[in-house]
Coordinates of N, CA and C in Angstrom, one line a residue:
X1 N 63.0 97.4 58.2 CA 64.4 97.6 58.1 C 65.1 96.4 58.8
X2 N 66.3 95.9 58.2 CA 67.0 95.1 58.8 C 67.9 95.1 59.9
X3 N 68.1 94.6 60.9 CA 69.5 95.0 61.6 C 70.6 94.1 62.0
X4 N 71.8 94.1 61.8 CA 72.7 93.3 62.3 C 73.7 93.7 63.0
X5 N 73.7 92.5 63.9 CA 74.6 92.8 65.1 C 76.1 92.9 64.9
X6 N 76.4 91.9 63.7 CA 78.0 92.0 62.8 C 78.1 93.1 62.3
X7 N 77.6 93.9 61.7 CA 77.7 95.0 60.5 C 76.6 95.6 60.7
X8 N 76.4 96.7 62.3 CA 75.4 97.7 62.3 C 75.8 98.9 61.6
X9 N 74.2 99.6 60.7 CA 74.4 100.5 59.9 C 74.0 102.4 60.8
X10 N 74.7 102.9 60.9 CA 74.5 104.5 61.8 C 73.4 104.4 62.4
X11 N 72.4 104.3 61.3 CA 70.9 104.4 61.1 C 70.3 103.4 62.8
X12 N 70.4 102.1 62.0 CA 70.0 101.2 63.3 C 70.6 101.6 64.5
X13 N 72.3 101.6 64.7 CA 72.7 102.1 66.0 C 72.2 103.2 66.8
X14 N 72.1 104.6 66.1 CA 71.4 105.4 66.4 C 69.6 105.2 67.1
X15 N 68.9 104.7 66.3 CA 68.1 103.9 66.8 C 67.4 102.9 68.2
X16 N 68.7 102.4 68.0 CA 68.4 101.5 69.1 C 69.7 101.9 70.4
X17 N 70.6 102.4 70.4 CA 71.6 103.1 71.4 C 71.5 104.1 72.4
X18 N 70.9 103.6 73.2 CA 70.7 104.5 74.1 C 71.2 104.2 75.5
X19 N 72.3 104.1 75.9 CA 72.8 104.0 77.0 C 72.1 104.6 78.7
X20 N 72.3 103.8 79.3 CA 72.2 104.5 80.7 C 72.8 103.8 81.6
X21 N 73.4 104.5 82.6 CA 74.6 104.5 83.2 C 73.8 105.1 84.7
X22 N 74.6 104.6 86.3 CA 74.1 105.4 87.2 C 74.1 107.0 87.5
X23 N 75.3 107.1 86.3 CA 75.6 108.6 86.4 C 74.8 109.5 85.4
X24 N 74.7 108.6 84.1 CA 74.6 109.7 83.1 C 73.4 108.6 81.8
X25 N 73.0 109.9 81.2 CA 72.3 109.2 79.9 C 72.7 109.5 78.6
X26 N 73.2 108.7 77.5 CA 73.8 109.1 76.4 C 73.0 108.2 75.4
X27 N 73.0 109.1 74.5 CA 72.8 109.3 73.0 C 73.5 109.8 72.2
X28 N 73.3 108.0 71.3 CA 74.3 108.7 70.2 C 74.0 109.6 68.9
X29 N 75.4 110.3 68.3 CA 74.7 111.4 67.6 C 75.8 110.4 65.9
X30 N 76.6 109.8 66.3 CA 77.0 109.4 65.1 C 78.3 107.7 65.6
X31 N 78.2 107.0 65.0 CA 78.7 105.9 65.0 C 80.3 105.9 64.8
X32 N 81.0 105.5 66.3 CA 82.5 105.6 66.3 C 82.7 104.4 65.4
X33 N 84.3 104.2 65.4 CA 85.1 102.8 64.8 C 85.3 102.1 65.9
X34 N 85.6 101.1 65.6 CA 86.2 99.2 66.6 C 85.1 99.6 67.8
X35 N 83.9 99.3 67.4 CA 82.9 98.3 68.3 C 83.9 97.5 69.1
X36 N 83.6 98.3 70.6 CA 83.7 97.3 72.0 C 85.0 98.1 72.7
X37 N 86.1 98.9 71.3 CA 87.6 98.9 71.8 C 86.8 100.9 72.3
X38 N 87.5 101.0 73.9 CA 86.9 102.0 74.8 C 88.5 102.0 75.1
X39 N 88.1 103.8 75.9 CA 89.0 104.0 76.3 C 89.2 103.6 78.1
X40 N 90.1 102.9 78.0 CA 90.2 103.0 79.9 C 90.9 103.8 80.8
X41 N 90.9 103.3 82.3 CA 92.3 104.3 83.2 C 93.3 104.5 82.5
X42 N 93.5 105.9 83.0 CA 94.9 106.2 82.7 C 95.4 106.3 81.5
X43 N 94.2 106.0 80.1 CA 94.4 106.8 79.2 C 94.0 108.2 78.6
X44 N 94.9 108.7 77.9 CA 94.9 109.8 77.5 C 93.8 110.2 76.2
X45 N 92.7 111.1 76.1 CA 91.9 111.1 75.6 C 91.9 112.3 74.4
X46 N 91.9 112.5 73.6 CA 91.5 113.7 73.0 C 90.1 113.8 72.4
X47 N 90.0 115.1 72.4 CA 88.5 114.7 72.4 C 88.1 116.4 71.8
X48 N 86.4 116.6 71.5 CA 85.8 118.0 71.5 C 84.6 118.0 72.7
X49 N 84.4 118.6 72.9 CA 83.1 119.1 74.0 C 82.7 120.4 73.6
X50 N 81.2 120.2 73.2 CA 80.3 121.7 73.3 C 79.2 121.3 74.5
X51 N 78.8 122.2 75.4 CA 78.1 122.7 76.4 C 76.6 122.4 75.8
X52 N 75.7 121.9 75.5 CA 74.7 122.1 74.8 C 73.3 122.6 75.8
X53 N 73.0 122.5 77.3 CA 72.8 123.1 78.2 C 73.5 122.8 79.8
X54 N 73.3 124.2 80.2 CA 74.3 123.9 81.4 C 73.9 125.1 82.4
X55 N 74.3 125.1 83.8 CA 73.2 125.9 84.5 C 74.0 126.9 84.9
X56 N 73.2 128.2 85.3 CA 74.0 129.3 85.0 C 75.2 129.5 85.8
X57 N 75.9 128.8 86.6 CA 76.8 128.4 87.6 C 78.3 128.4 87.0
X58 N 77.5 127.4 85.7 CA 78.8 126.1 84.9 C 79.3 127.5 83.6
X59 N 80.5 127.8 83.6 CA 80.8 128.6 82.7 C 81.6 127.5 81.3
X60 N 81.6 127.7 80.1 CA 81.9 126.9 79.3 C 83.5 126.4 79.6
X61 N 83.9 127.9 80.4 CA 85.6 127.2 80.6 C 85.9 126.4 82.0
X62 N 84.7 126.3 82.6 CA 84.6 125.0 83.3 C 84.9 123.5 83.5
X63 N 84.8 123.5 81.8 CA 84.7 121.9 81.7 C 86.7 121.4 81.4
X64 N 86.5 120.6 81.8 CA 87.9 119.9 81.4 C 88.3 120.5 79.7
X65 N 89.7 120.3 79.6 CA 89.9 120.4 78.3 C 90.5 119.1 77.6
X66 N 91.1 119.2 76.7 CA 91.4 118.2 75.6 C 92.9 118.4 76.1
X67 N 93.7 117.3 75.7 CA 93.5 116.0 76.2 C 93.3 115.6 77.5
X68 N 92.7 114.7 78.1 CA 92.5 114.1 79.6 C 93.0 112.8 80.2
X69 N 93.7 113.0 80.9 CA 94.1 111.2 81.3 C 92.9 110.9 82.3
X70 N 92.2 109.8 81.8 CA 91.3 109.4 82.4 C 91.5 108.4 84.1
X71 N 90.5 109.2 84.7 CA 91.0 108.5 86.5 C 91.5 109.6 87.4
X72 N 91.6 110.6 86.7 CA 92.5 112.0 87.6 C 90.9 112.6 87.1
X73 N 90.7 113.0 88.7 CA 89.2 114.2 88.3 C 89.9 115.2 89.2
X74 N 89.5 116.8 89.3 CA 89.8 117.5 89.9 C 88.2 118.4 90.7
X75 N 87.2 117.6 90.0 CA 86.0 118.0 90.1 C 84.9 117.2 89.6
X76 N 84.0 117.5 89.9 CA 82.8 116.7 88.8 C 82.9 116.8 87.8
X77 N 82.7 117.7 86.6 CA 82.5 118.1 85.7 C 83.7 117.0 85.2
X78 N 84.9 117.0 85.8 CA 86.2 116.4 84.6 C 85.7 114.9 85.1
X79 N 84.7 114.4 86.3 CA 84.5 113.1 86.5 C 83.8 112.3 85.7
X80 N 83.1 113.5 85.3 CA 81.6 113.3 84.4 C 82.0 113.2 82.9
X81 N 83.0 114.0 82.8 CA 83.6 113.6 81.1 C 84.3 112.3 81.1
X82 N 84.7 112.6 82.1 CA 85.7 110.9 82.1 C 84.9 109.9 81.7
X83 N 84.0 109.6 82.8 CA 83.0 108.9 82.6 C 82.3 108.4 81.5
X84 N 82.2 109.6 81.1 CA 81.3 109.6 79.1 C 82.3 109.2 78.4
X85 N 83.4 109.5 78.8 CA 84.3 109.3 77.7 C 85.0 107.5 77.4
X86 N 84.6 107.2 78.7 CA 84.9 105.9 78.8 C 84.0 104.8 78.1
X87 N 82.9 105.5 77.9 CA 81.8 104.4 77.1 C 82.0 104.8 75.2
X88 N 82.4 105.3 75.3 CA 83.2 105.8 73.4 C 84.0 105.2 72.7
X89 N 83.2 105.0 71.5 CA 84.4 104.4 70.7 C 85.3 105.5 70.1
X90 N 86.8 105.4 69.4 CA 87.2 106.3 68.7 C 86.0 106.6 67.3
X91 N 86.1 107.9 67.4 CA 85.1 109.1 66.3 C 83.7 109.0 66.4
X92 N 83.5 108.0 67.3 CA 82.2 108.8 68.0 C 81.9 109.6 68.6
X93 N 80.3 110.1 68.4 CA 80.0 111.6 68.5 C 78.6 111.2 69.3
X94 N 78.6 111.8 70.7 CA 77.3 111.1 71.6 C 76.4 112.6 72.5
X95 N 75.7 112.5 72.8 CA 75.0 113.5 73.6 C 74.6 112.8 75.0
X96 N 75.1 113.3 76.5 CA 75.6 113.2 77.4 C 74.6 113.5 78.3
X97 N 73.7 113.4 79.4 CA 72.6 114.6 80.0 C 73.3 113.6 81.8
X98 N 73.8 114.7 82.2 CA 73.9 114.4 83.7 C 72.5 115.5 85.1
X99 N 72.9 114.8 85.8 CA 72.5 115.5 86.9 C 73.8 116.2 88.0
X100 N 73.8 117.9 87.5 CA 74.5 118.6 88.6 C 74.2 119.5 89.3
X101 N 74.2 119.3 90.8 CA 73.9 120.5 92.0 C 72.2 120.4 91.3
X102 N 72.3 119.5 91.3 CA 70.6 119.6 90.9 C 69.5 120.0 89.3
X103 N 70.5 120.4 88.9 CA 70.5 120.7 87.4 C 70.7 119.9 86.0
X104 N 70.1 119.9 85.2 CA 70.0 118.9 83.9 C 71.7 120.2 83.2
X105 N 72.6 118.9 83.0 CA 73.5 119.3 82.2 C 73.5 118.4 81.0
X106 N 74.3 118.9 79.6 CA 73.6 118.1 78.6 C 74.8 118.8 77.8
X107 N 75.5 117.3 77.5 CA 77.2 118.3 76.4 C 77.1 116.9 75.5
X108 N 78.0 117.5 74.2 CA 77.8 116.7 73.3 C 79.5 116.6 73.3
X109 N 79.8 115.3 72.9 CA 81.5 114.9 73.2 C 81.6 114.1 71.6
X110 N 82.9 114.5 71.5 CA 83.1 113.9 70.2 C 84.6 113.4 70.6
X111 N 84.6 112.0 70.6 CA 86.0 111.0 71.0 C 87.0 110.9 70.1
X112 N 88.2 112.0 69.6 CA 89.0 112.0 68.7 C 90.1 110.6 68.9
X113 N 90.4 110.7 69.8 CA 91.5 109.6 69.5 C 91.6 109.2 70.9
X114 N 92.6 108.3 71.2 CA 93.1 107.7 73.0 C 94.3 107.0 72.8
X115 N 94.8 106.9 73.8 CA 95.8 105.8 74.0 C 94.9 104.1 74.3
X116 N 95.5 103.3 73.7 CA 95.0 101.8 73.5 C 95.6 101.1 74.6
X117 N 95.2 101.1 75.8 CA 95.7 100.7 76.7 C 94.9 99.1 77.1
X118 N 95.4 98.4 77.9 CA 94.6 97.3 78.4 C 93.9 97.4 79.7
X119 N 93.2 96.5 80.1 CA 92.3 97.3 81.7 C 93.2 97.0 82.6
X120 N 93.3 97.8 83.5 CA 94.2 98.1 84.8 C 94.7 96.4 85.2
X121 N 93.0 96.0 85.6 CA 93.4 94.6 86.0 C 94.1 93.7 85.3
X122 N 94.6 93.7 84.3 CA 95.4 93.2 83.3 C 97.1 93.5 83.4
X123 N 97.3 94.6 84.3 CA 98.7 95.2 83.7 C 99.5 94.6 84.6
X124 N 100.7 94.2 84.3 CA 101.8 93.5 85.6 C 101.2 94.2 87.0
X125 N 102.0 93.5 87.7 CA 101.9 94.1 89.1 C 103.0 95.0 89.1
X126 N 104.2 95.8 88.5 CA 104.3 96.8 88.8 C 103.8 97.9 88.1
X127 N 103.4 98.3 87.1 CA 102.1 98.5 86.4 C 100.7 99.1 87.2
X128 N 100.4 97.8 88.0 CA 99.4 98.7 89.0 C 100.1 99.2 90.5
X129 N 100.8 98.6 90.5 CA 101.4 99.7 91.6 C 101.9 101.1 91.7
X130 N 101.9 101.3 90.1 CA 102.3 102.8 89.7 C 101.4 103.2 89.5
X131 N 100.5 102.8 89.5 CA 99.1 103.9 89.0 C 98.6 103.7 89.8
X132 N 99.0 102.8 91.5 CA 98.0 103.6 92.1 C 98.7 104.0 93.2
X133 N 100.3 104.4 93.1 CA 101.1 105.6 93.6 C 100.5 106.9 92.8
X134 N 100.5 106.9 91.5 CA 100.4 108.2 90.6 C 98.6 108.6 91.4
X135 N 97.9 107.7 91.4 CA 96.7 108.1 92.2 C 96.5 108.7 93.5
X136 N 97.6 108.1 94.6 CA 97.5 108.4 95.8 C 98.4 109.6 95.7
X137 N 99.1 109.9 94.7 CA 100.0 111.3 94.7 C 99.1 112.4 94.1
X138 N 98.4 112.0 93.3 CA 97.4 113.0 92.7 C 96.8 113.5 94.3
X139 N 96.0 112.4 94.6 CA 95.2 112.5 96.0 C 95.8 113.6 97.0
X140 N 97.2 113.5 96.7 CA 97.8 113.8 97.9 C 98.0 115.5 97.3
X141 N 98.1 115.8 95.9 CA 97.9 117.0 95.4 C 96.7 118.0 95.8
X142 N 95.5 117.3 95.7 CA 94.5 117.7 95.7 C 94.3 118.0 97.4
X143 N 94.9 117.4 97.6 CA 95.2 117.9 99.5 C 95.4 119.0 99.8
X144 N 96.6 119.2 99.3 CA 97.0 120.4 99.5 C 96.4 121.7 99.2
X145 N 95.6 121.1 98.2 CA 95.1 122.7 97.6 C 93.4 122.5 98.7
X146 N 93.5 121.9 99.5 CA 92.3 121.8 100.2 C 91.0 121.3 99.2
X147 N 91.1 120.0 98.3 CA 90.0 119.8 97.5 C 90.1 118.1 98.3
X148 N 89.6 118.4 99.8 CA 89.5 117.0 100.8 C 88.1 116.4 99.9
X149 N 87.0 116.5 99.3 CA 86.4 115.3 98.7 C 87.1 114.4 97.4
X150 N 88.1 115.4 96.6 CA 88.2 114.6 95.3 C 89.9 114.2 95.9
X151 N 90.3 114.3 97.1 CA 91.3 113.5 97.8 C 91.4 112.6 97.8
X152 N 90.2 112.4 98.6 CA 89.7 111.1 99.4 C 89.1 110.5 97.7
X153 N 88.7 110.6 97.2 CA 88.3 109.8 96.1 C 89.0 109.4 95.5
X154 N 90.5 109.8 95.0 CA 91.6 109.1 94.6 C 92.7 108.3 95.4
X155 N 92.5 108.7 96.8 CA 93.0 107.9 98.2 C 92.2 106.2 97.8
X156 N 91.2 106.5 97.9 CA 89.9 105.6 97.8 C 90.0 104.3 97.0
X157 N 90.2 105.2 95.9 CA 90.6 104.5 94.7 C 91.9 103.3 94.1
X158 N 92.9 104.6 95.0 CA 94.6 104.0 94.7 C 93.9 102.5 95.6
X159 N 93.7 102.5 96.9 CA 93.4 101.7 97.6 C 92.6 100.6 97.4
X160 N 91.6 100.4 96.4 CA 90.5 99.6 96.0 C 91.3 99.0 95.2
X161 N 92.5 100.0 94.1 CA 92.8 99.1 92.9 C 94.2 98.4 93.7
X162 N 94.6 99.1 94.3 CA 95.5 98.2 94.7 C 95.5 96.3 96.0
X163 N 94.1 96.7 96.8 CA 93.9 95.8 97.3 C 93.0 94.1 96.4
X164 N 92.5 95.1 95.0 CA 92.1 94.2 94.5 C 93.0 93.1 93.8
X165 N 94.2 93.3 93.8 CA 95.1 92.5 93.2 C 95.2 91.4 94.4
X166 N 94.4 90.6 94.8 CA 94.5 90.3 95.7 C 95.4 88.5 95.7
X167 N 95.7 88.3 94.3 CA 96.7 86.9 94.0 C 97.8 87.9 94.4
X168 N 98.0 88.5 94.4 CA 99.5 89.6 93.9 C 100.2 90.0 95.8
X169 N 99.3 90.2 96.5 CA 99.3 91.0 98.0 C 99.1 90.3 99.0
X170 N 100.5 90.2 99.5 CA 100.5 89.8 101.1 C 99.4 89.4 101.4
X171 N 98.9 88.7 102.5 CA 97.4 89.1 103.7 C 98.0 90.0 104.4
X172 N 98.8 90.2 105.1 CA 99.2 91.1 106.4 C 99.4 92.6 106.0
X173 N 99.8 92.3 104.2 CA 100.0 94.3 103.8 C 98.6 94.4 103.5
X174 N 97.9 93.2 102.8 CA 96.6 93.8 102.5 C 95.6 94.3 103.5
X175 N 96.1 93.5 104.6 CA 94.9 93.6 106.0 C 95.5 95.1 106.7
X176 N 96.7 95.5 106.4 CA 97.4 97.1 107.1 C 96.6 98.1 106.0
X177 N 96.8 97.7 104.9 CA 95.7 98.5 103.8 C 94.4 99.1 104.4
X178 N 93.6 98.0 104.2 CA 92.4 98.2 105.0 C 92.3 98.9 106.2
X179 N 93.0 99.0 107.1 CA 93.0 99.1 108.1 C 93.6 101.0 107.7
X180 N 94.4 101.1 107.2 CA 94.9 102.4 106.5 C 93.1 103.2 106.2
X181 N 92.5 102.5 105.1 CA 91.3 102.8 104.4 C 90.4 103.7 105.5
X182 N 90.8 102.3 106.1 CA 89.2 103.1 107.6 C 89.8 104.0 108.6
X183 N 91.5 104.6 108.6 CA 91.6 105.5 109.2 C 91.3 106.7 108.7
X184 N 91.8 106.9 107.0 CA 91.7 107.6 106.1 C 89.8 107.9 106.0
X185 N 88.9 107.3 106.0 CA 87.9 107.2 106.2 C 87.3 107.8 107.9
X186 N 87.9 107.6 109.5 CA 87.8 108.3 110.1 C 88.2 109.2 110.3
X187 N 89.3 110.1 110.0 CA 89.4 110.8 109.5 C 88.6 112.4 109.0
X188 N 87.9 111.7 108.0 CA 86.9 112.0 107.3 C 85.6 112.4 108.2
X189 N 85.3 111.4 108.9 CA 83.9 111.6 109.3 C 84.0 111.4 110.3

């Protein structure tokens, strides 16, 4: 059989596609459109998910639903789709196997459509400053309801994307950042 890298046929891709990620291992089950075009932060995802195994803890209405803006987790499970869902092309159909609480989870995701957005690092600077208010306000949501790990993970985050703009930011706000980070971090521990 032949294969090309311009014009791969289901057959080959399937074949040779097998992703692995530090989180997760995916296989594909059928070949999306626009090779390379993924969905990123802060886009909105529609999608299907079936459970294919999952441990007796995880109830099917566990998992995130359709649509998702990706970057907002409220748990693992919606970190974990995010995640998968971020390596998809539109109308691809992939099979997913994580590790949770110690357990082989294993969902099959089918990527209906997304918003076509560009990568964060790309968006004006006020652009990333909103998203990573809308992060530190999510954070600040999840506070409230007492969910202090996936707080701090969007605290974490606002903080990382926003320090990395680093043509864009003061030294003196970026150096109070940091210094914010590691309070927010003692804090913690």
């Amino acid at each position: 059989m032949e294969y090309s890298i311009d014009h791969p046929t289901e057959e080959s891709v399937k074949m040779f596609i097998r992703a692995h990620d530090d989180l997760f291992q995916k296989q594909l089950v059928s070949v999306g459109r626009e090779l390379y075009v993924t969905p990123v932060e802060n886009a909105s995802c529609e999608f299907e998910l079936e459970p294919i195994q999952r441990p007796d803890n995880v109830s099917k209405s566990s998992f995130p639903t359709s649509p998702l803006k990706l970057g907002f987790h409220r748990d693992s499970l919606t970190y974990f789709v995010s995640r998968a869902l971020q390596s998809m092309n539109v109308s691809e159909k992939a099979r997913f196997s994580f590790q949770y609480e110690s357990k082989l989870l294993l969902i099959e995701l089918h990527l209906i459509s997304f918003d076509l957005k560009e990568d964060v690092f790309q968006w004006p600077k006020e652009d990333r400053l909103s998203f990573c208010m809308a992060l530190k306000n999510f954070g600040n949501d999840l506070f409230k309801e007492k969910n202090f790990m996936w707080a701090f993970h969007h605290y974490h985050r606002s903080l990382l994307f926003y320090t990395s703009a680093s043509d864009d930011v003061d030294e003196k706000l970026k150096d109070l950042k940091k210094k914010s980070f590691f309070a927010i971090i003692s804090y913690f521990f």
